[in-house]
XYZ file of C-alpha atoms in Angstrom:
511
model
C -25.048 38.885 -26.049
C -27.415 38.843 -23.580
C -26.829 38.840 -19.589
C -29.480 36.675 -18.591
C -30.777 33.309 -20.830
C -33.713 32.026 -20.735
C -37.048 29.515 -22.692
C -38.104 31.963 -25.165
C -34.303 32.384 -26.137
C -34.456 28.791 -28.270
C -37.144 27.871 -29.991
C -35.719 24.665 -31.321
C -36.925 21.417 -31.061
C -35.221 18.816 -28.919
C -35.860 15.629 -30.806
C -34.899 17.536 -33.846
C -32.324 19.850 -33.419
C -30.682 18.044 -30.362
C -31.866 14.210 -30.422
C -29.286 11.821 -29.152
C -25.817 11.456 -28.742
C -24.614 9.264 -31.844
C -28.252 9.691 -33.623
C -28.592 11.427 -36.472
C -28.241 15.085 -36.523
C -25.483 14.438 -34.228
C -25.649 17.103 -32.364
C -24.711 15.798 -28.566
C -21.840 13.810 -30.482
C -21.534 11.408 -33.194
C -21.328 8.670 -30.110
C -24.034 7.296 -27.757
C -21.122 6.701 -25.589
C -18.740 9.788 -26.020
C -15.740 10.135 -23.282
C -17.996 8.040 -21.139
C -16.655 4.717 -22.934
C -13.372 6.392 -24.299
C -11.731 9.496 -24.012
C -10.799 11.965 -26.719
C -7.544 10.501 -28.379
C -4.006 13.293 -27.315
C -2.649 13.900 -29.719
C 0.234 16.486 -29.435
C 1.996 18.094 -32.606
C 5.465 18.295 -32.851
C 8.267 18.355 -35.507
C 12.134 19.246 -34.972
C 14.738 19.482 -37.495
C 15.583 16.409 -38.296
C 13.422 13.265 -38.456
C 16.232 12.003 -35.328
C 15.036 14.723 -33.317
C 11.619 14.297 -34.196
C 11.863 10.822 -33.165
C 13.014 11.092 -29.625
C 10.385 13.689 -28.875
C 7.456 11.123 -30.342
C 9.071 8.308 -28.074
C 8.904 11.081 -25.225
C 5.393 11.907 -25.894
C 4.005 8.267 -25.901
C 6.083 7.655 -22.622
C 4.507 10.393 -21.333
C 0.908 8.764 -21.749
C 0.376 10.443 -25.396
C -2.091 8.305 -27.492
C -1.460 9.520 -31.093
C 1.242 11.113 -33.402
C 0.559 14.070 -35.198
C 4.120 14.841 -37.767
C 4.502 18.881 -38.377
C 7.125 19.097 -41.650
C 9.042 22.193 -42.685
C 8.508 24.494 -45.040
C 10.340 22.911 -48.089
C 8.226 19.903 -47.178
C 5.672 21.155 -47.708
C 6.441 22.865 -50.672
C 8.071 19.755 -52.790
C 11.501 20.998 -52.482
C 14.191 18.841 -50.972
C 16.511 20.276 -49.128
C 19.440 20.590 -51.089
C 17.169 22.829 -53.284
C 17.961 27.119 -53.700
C 14.654 27.347 -52.759
C 14.994 25.511 -49.341
C 17.829 27.474 -48.155
C 17.930 28.895 -44.665
C 14.640 27.003 -44.023
C 15.556 23.276 -43.686
C 13.781 21.864 -40.130
C 12.722 25.859 -39.181
C 8.928 24.875 -38.758
C 9.040 21.174 -38.916
C 11.026 17.864 -39.599
C 12.571 17.916 -43.103
C 11.613 15.256 -45.013
C 13.115 14.443 -48.178
C 13.313 10.189 -48.607
C 11.121 7.234 -47.460
C 14.678 6.552 -45.176
C 13.884 10.171 -42.906
C 10.371 9.222 -42.636
C 11.691 5.136 -41.707
C 14.416 7.457 -39.028
C 10.959 9.441 -38.052
C 8.855 6.431 -36.736
C 12.214 4.367 -35.617
C 11.400 2.137 -32.640
C 7.963 3.295 -33.138
C 5.513 0.149 -34.551
C 3.169 1.681 -37.078
C 0.881 -0.993 -36.543
C 0.107 0.065 -32.884
C 0.066 4.141 -33.217
C -1.845 6.373 -35.178
C -0.115 9.089 -37.378
C -1.768 12.425 -38.336
C 0.119 13.790 -40.968
C -0.028 17.994 -41.553
C 0.724 18.023 -45.138
C -1.150 19.416 -48.089
C 0.516 19.475 -51.497
C 2.779 17.150 -51.524
C 0.479 15.201 -49.161
C -0.463 11.933 -52.136
C 4.004 11.786 -51.569
C 3.965 11.843 -47.781
C 1.298 9.068 -47.644
C 3.416 6.962 -50.477
C 6.383 7.204 -47.896
C 4.604 6.257 -44.545
C 3.039 3.416 -46.821
C 6.574 1.768 -47.788
C 8.152 2.530 -44.324
C 4.924 0.390 -42.909
C 5.890 -2.300 -45.726
C 9.830 -2.093 -44.657
C 8.053 -2.565 -40.533
C 6.540 -5.630 -42.138
C 3.162 -3.962 -41.692
C 0.742 -3.569 -44.919
C -1.312 -0.697 -45.553
C -4.473 -1.927 -44.151
C -2.886 -2.411 -40.271
C -1.683 1.742 -40.733
C -4.112 4.306 -39.028
C -3.535 7.744 -39.264
C -5.319 10.957 -41.331
C -3.380 12.639 -44.044
C -4.585 16.641 -43.954
C -4.960 16.573 -47.827
C -7.355 19.806 -47.526
C -5.635 22.182 -50.277
C -8.423 24.488 -50.683
C -7.548 25.692 -47.258
C -3.958 26.443 -48.757
C -5.093 28.650 -51.638
C -7.378 30.466 -49.058
C -5.122 30.842 -45.326
C -2.361 29.105 -45.717
C -0.318 28.960 -48.900
C 1.276 25.685 -49.121
C 0.174 25.481 -52.878
C 1.492 23.883 -55.742
C -0.007 23.146 -58.088
C -3.226 24.702 -60.221
C -6.391 23.661 -58.183
C -7.926 21.455 -60.957
C -4.910 19.056 -60.294
C -4.314 19.783 -56.926
C -8.578 18.682 -56.639
C -7.487 15.100 -59.006
C -4.443 14.913 -56.293
C -7.049 14.973 -53.006
C -9.469 11.851 -55.055
C -6.689 10.045 -56.166
C -6.288 9.896 -51.913
C -9.885 8.740 -51.509
C -9.886 6.059 -54.063
C -6.458 4.842 -53.302
C -7.289 4.277 -49.163
C -10.907 3.554 -50.221
C -9.617 0.694 -52.337
C -6.876 -0.783 -50.254
C -9.537 -0.423 -47.362
C -7.212 1.351 -45.192
C -7.694 2.686 -41.870
C -6.694 5.955 -42.817
C -8.439 9.769 -43.209
C -7.991 10.329 -46.663
C -8.686 14.068 -45.478
C -8.881 16.930 -42.924
C -10.845 19.060 -43.774
C -9.607 22.503 -42.087
C -11.055 24.971 -40.834
C -8.109 25.849 -38.120
C -5.335 27.751 -40.405
C -8.303 30.325 -41.169
C -9.348 30.891 -37.533
C -5.748 31.756 -37.378
C -5.596 34.105 -39.962
C -8.710 35.498 -38.658
C -11.912 34.354 -39.494
C -14.594 34.270 -37.049
C -16.177 30.768 -35.399
C -19.406 31.496 -38.070
C -16.788 32.140 -40.843
C -14.391 28.717 -39.682
C -17.884 26.793 -39.389
C -19.348 28.288 -43.055
C -15.738 28.013 -44.906
C -14.630 24.720 -44.062
C -18.138 22.956 -44.808
C -18.392 24.693 -48.086
C -14.774 23.333 -49.165
C -16.077 19.784 -47.877
C -19.271 20.708 -49.813
C -16.365 20.895 -52.972
C -14.393 17.545 -52.127
C -17.111 15.486 -52.380
C -18.394 16.897 -55.714
C -15.415 16.109 -57.206
C -15.083 12.875 -55.834
C -18.722 11.876 -56.763
C -18.376 13.124 -60.389
C -14.847 11.043 -60.620
C -17.117 8.095 -59.750
C -16.748 7.519 -55.903
C -20.074 6.762 -54.159
C -19.960 9.024 -51.290
C -21.050 6.590 -48.514
C -17.923 4.668 -49.439
C -15.647 7.166 -48.664
C -17.603 9.473 -46.987
C -17.109 7.911 -43.631
C -13.342 8.734 -43.520
C -13.791 12.482 -44.010
C -12.357 14.037 -40.810
C -12.468 17.474 -40.009
C -10.446 19.840 -38.159
C -11.372 23.147 -35.932
C -9.545 25.533 -33.844
C -10.511 26.224 -30.074
C -10.228 29.639 -28.627
C -10.905 31.710 -25.937
C -14.945 32.072 -25.612
C -15.677 28.904 -23.804
C -18.958 28.896 -24.090
C -18.823 30.331 -28.584
C -16.534 27.150 -29.125
C -18.264 24.684 -27.184
C -21.688 26.206 -29.258
C -19.514 26.013 -32.788
C -18.892 22.650 -32.328
C -22.118 21.629 -31.927
C -23.156 23.638 -34.468
C -20.351 22.195 -37.099
C -21.827 18.529 -36.387
C -25.497 19.389 -36.566
C -25.275 21.748 -40.361
C -22.698 18.604 -41.614
C -24.955 16.245 -41.004
C -27.791 17.830 -42.451
C -25.710 19.374 -45.619
C -24.431 16.034 -46.244
C -28.466 14.160 -46.371
C -29.457 17.172 -48.064
C -27.031 17.507 -50.305
C -26.225 13.943 -51.429
C -28.398 11.771 -49.540
C -25.257 10.591 -47.785
C -26.275 7.315 -44.852
C -25.723 8.181 -41.171
C -21.548 6.895 -41.181
C -20.820 9.542 -43.722
C -23.548 12.269 -42.030
C -21.282 11.767 -38.830
C -18.790 14.735 -38.273
C -15.376 13.530 -36.464
C -13.555 15.697 -35.969
C -9.685 17.053 -34.425
C -9.084 20.111 -32.318
C -5.681 22.300 -31.600
C -6.287 24.891 -29.162
C -5.423 28.342 -30.993
C -2.123 29.482 -31.654
C -2.737 32.915 -32.258
C -4.365 33.104 -29.254
C -1.087 32.718 -27.576
C 0.990 35.899 -26.657
C 4.924 36.049 -25.676
C 4.200 38.591 -22.982
C 3.446 36.389 -19.657
C 3.533 33.317 -21.573
C 2.781 31.140 -18.722
C -0.334 33.142 -18.831
C -0.829 30.937 -22.143
C -1.330 27.732 -19.846
C -4.432 29.396 -19.112
C -5.628 29.798 -22.025
C -4.699 26.563 -23.416
C -7.465 24.572 -20.379
C -10.156 27.163 -21.289
C -9.800 26.385 -25.004
C -9.196 22.422 -24.288
C -12.262 22.533 -21.877
C -14.240 24.013 -24.832
C -13.631 21.219 -26.824
C -14.395 18.489 -25.182
C -17.357 19.801 -23.928
C -17.939 20.452 -27.566
C -17.197 16.373 -28.122
C -13.985 16.475 -30.305
C -12.624 12.918 -30.966
C -8.884 14.086 -30.574
C -7.517 17.015 -29.439
C -3.797 19.007 -29.884
C -2.678 21.563 -26.536
C -0.828 23.845 -27.414
C 2.341 24.686 -25.417
C 2.696 27.935 -23.100
C 6.133 28.829 -24.961
C 5.142 28.196 -28.714
C 4.799 32.415 -29.255
C 8.173 32.633 -28.846
C 9.570 28.719 -30.408
C 8.665 25.092 -31.188
C 7.605 23.822 -27.640
C 10.448 22.330 -25.249
C 10.195 19.486 -23.858
C 8.597 20.178 -20.246
C 6.211 23.108 -22.372
C 5.244 20.343 -24.247
C 4.683 17.362 -21.571
C 2.329 20.166 -19.710
C 0.438 20.595 -22.064
C 0.123 16.827 -22.657
C -0.564 16.732 -18.347
C -3.382 19.618 -19.409
C -5.473 17.428 -21.050
C -5.176 14.565 -18.682
C -5.989 16.461 -15.774
C -9.224 17.437 -17.650
C -9.725 13.956 -19.037
C -8.794 11.770 -15.814
C -9.680 14.214 -12.760
C -11.902 16.917 -13.734
C -14.935 14.866 -14.019
C -16.242 16.733 -17.782
C -16.202 13.291 -19.333
C -18.261 10.916 -17.633
C -22.043 12.937 -18.729
C -22.314 12.824 -22.413
C -22.599 16.571 -23.862
C -23.093 18.355 -20.385
C -24.229 21.603 -21.754
C -27.077 20.830 -23.628
C -31.041 22.044 -22.789
C -28.882 25.426 -21.766
C -30.551 28.291 -23.006
C -27.530 30.467 -23.935
C -25.635 27.338 -25.237
C -28.891 26.200 -27.673
C -29.690 29.670 -28.650
C -25.573 29.969 -29.498
C -25.616 26.802 -31.691
C -28.935 27.669 -33.158
C -27.229 31.190 -34.255
C -23.574 29.456 -35.404
C -25.617 26.784 -37.797
C -27.344 29.725 -38.880
C -24.778 32.130 -39.988
C -23.241 29.156 -41.396
C -26.038 28.233 -43.681
C -26.183 31.884 -44.728
C -22.390 32.004 -45.398
C -22.200 28.616 -47.058
C -25.181 29.732 -49.407
C -23.355 32.616 -50.516
C -20.696 30.553 -51.887
C -22.815 28.581 -53.483
C -24.147 31.358 -55.202
C -20.928 32.171 -56.762
C -20.298 28.523 -57.854
C -18.962 26.533 -55.132
C -15.627 26.696 -53.205
C -13.325 26.130 -55.842
C -14.757 29.364 -57.703
C -15.514 31.432 -54.281
C -11.521 31.040 -53.744
C -11.020 33.006 -57.500
C -12.643 35.186 -56.774
C -10.894 36.405 -53.823
C -14.289 35.687 -51.520
C -12.737 33.780 -48.446
C -9.740 35.656 -48.409
C -11.684 39.045 -48.450
C -13.926 38.398 -45.815
C -11.166 36.748 -43.211
C -9.621 39.653 -43.760
C -11.872 41.687 -42.842
C -12.559 39.947 -39.591
C -8.721 39.700 -39.193
C -8.831 43.700 -39.398
C -11.501 44.117 -36.603
C -10.133 42.270 -34.191
C -6.873 43.784 -34.564
C -8.561 46.941 -34.512
C -10.058 45.523 -31.197
C -6.933 44.640 -29.224
C -4.945 47.632 -30.099
C -8.271 49.806 -29.240
C -8.554 48.102 -25.986
C -11.674 46.819 -26.442
C -10.727 43.313 -26.620
C -9.231 42.831 -23.587
C -5.890 40.816 -24.162
C -4.253 39.917 -19.654
C -0.810 41.102 -20.094
C -0.992 42.226 -23.365
C -3.036 45.693 -23.312
C -4.020 45.317 -19.829
C -2.467 43.991 -16.822
C 1.020 44.424 -18.661
C 4.468 44.489 -16.356
C 7.630 44.947 -17.418
C 8.946 41.009 -17.058
C 11.486 39.660 -19.448
C 10.154 37.293 -21.943
C 11.469 33.788 -21.551
C 14.829 32.853 -23.082
C 14.751 29.655 -24.961
C 17.743 28.448 -27.178
C 17.511 27.637 -30.940
C 19.218 24.732 -32.349
C 21.905 25.751 -34.865
C 19.753 25.584 -38.364
C 22.683 25.685 -39.954
C 24.489 23.100 -39.135
C 21.002 20.397 -38.971
C 20.617 21.726 -42.667
C 24.015 20.497 -43.508
C 23.440 17.541 -41.843
C 20.111 16.956 -44.209
C 22.021 17.562 -47.444
C 24.617 15.301 -45.869
C 22.002 12.461 -46.059
C 20.004 13.485 -49.169
C 23.239 13.374 -50.799
C 24.609 9.314 -49.430
C 20.788 8.195 -50.367
C 21.323 9.697 -53.726
C 25.253 8.029 -54.448
C 23.342 4.770 -53.334
C 20.221 4.299 -55.126
C 19.993 3.013 -58.634
C 19.389 5.937 -60.787
C 17.836 4.317 -63.764
C 14.835 2.464 -61.519
C 14.798 6.167 -59.770
C 14.576 7.671 -63.497
C 12.048 5.123 -64.728
C 9.515 5.718 -61.867
C 9.456 9.376 -62.520
C 8.825 8.518 -66.110
C 5.758 6.451 -64.767
C 4.964 9.481 -62.737
C 4.603 12.075 -65.486
C 3.041 9.557 -67.387
C 0.351 9.226 -64.627
C -0.137 13.074 -64.481
C -0.388 13.474 -68.095
C -3.172 11.173 -68.259
C -6.267 9.996 -66.489
C -4.824 7.228 -64.267
C -4.335 6.499 -60.572
C -1.266 8.614 -58.939
C -0.757 6.775 -56.565
C 0.989 3.627 -57.585
C 3.348 5.315 -59.275
C 4.051 7.675 -56.205
C 4.742 4.363 -54.399
C 6.727 2.946 -56.801
C 8.889 5.971 -57.199
C 9.406 6.507 -53.285
C 10.762 2.663 -52.853
C 13.322 3.822 -55.584
C 14.482 6.330 -53.351
C 13.221 9.033 -55.483
C 12.961 11.944 -53.227
C 10.462 14.207 -52.613
C 11.580 16.970 -54.419
C 11.764 15.062 -57.630
C 8.671 13.526 -57.255
C 7.025 17.223 -57.281
C 8.985 17.888 -60.022
C 7.649 15.509 -62.273
C 3.871 16.611 -61.375
C 5.099 20.626 -61.772
C 6.428 19.156 -65.003
C 2.973 18.477 -66.341
C 0.796 20.671 -64.657
C 2.564 24.299 -63.559
C 2.368 25.994 -60.456
C -0.590 27.884 -59.064
C 0.292 31.708 -59.128
C -2.905 33.574 -57.332
C -5.095 36.138 -59.216
């Protein structure tokens, strides 16, 4: 970084590289009026043990002015295990809500009309099952699929790279992804069938440039697989959504979002001849969980504010702001409300929403935007040379690059080259916050009892027949979603449906 930037630092063409908001290449935003017409969606992430507890938090957040819901699931749910499975022991409800059957999902949204709220679900390997449950929960509320709105994350490639909640090998996993694309398109649902996520790679240690590059490399892989399966890009492409982190470097993060939007527009047109609706990137942002610290946790309020401002300056479509206590535990109601109030103050008091892309024309920001785009494009070329994202994952390319970046960052922080206030400089001997943890053992017992009751009441023969249909579909080539939905209607569990697929596809083992 230079101390001063001037005209000589940006050689771009204002018409070619910036254009107007809402126009290709969308550097200045996907919509002409942006927040001056409508604020970003304030979508706080929540998931606490049982569906009943999470429903309570959802309703608190909606009452506080939240605009959309975002659901965190526990690890057994993410990995395709029921709460009564031996692999789930000790993990039920710990990092999100436990969902075993559609009855759990119905309880999760009790007294929340599904035709009046947009729901994001952070779920990947079992995304098809949770989407099926959401559809059936809607049916049983009297809401048809076309009136449901939201996003299912469904980004399995980044699970192999950085997060680890994969189940099946890449081939069948990508088939499931494309089946969700097809189903949502055919049913004309107002649902984003995927949220292609750089967030988790950034949390694992990726740089801003790597986050953009690896996210878009994965996006290219998904589109190619879908097109090869017979889907026309401009039928599903306008529903592709993206998910990025926002970290502490205000201008780098804002430039990153602008660069990602422009690069995706150019790649979608160059690689697939996509129309503007597909080339128009829309993304959700979450402030950086990995940037939060247990020491002096109130400092995290300031970090989150800076990160949220960067996301807004960069033109995000929806935003989650972390609670200041998330380095210690799941956020309390008070910290989650304060995180939401942070967004509301930015949106309604700061003036930042009144002008579209206020950073445009800054020599520094435009230079950064160009630099990030060029760096990301070069990394994508390396991935393409390896045969695309799936092949690059097999060779460990993403994983090695992120590990190296994470190591350099850790060295910089431990050596004091990168200052972390309250951690490696300006420290004190203040006592960490004491946050009361739930009784997870009792919670697990209650969830297992609830699951046993569902199994006792359901029609066992109908469940066997429905699971057999899932297995047959997995072994053949017919779309999977219809059989999964029917299994969910008959109260087949998430674990049982996952096992039906495991029986045919096996499980992924990293090389």
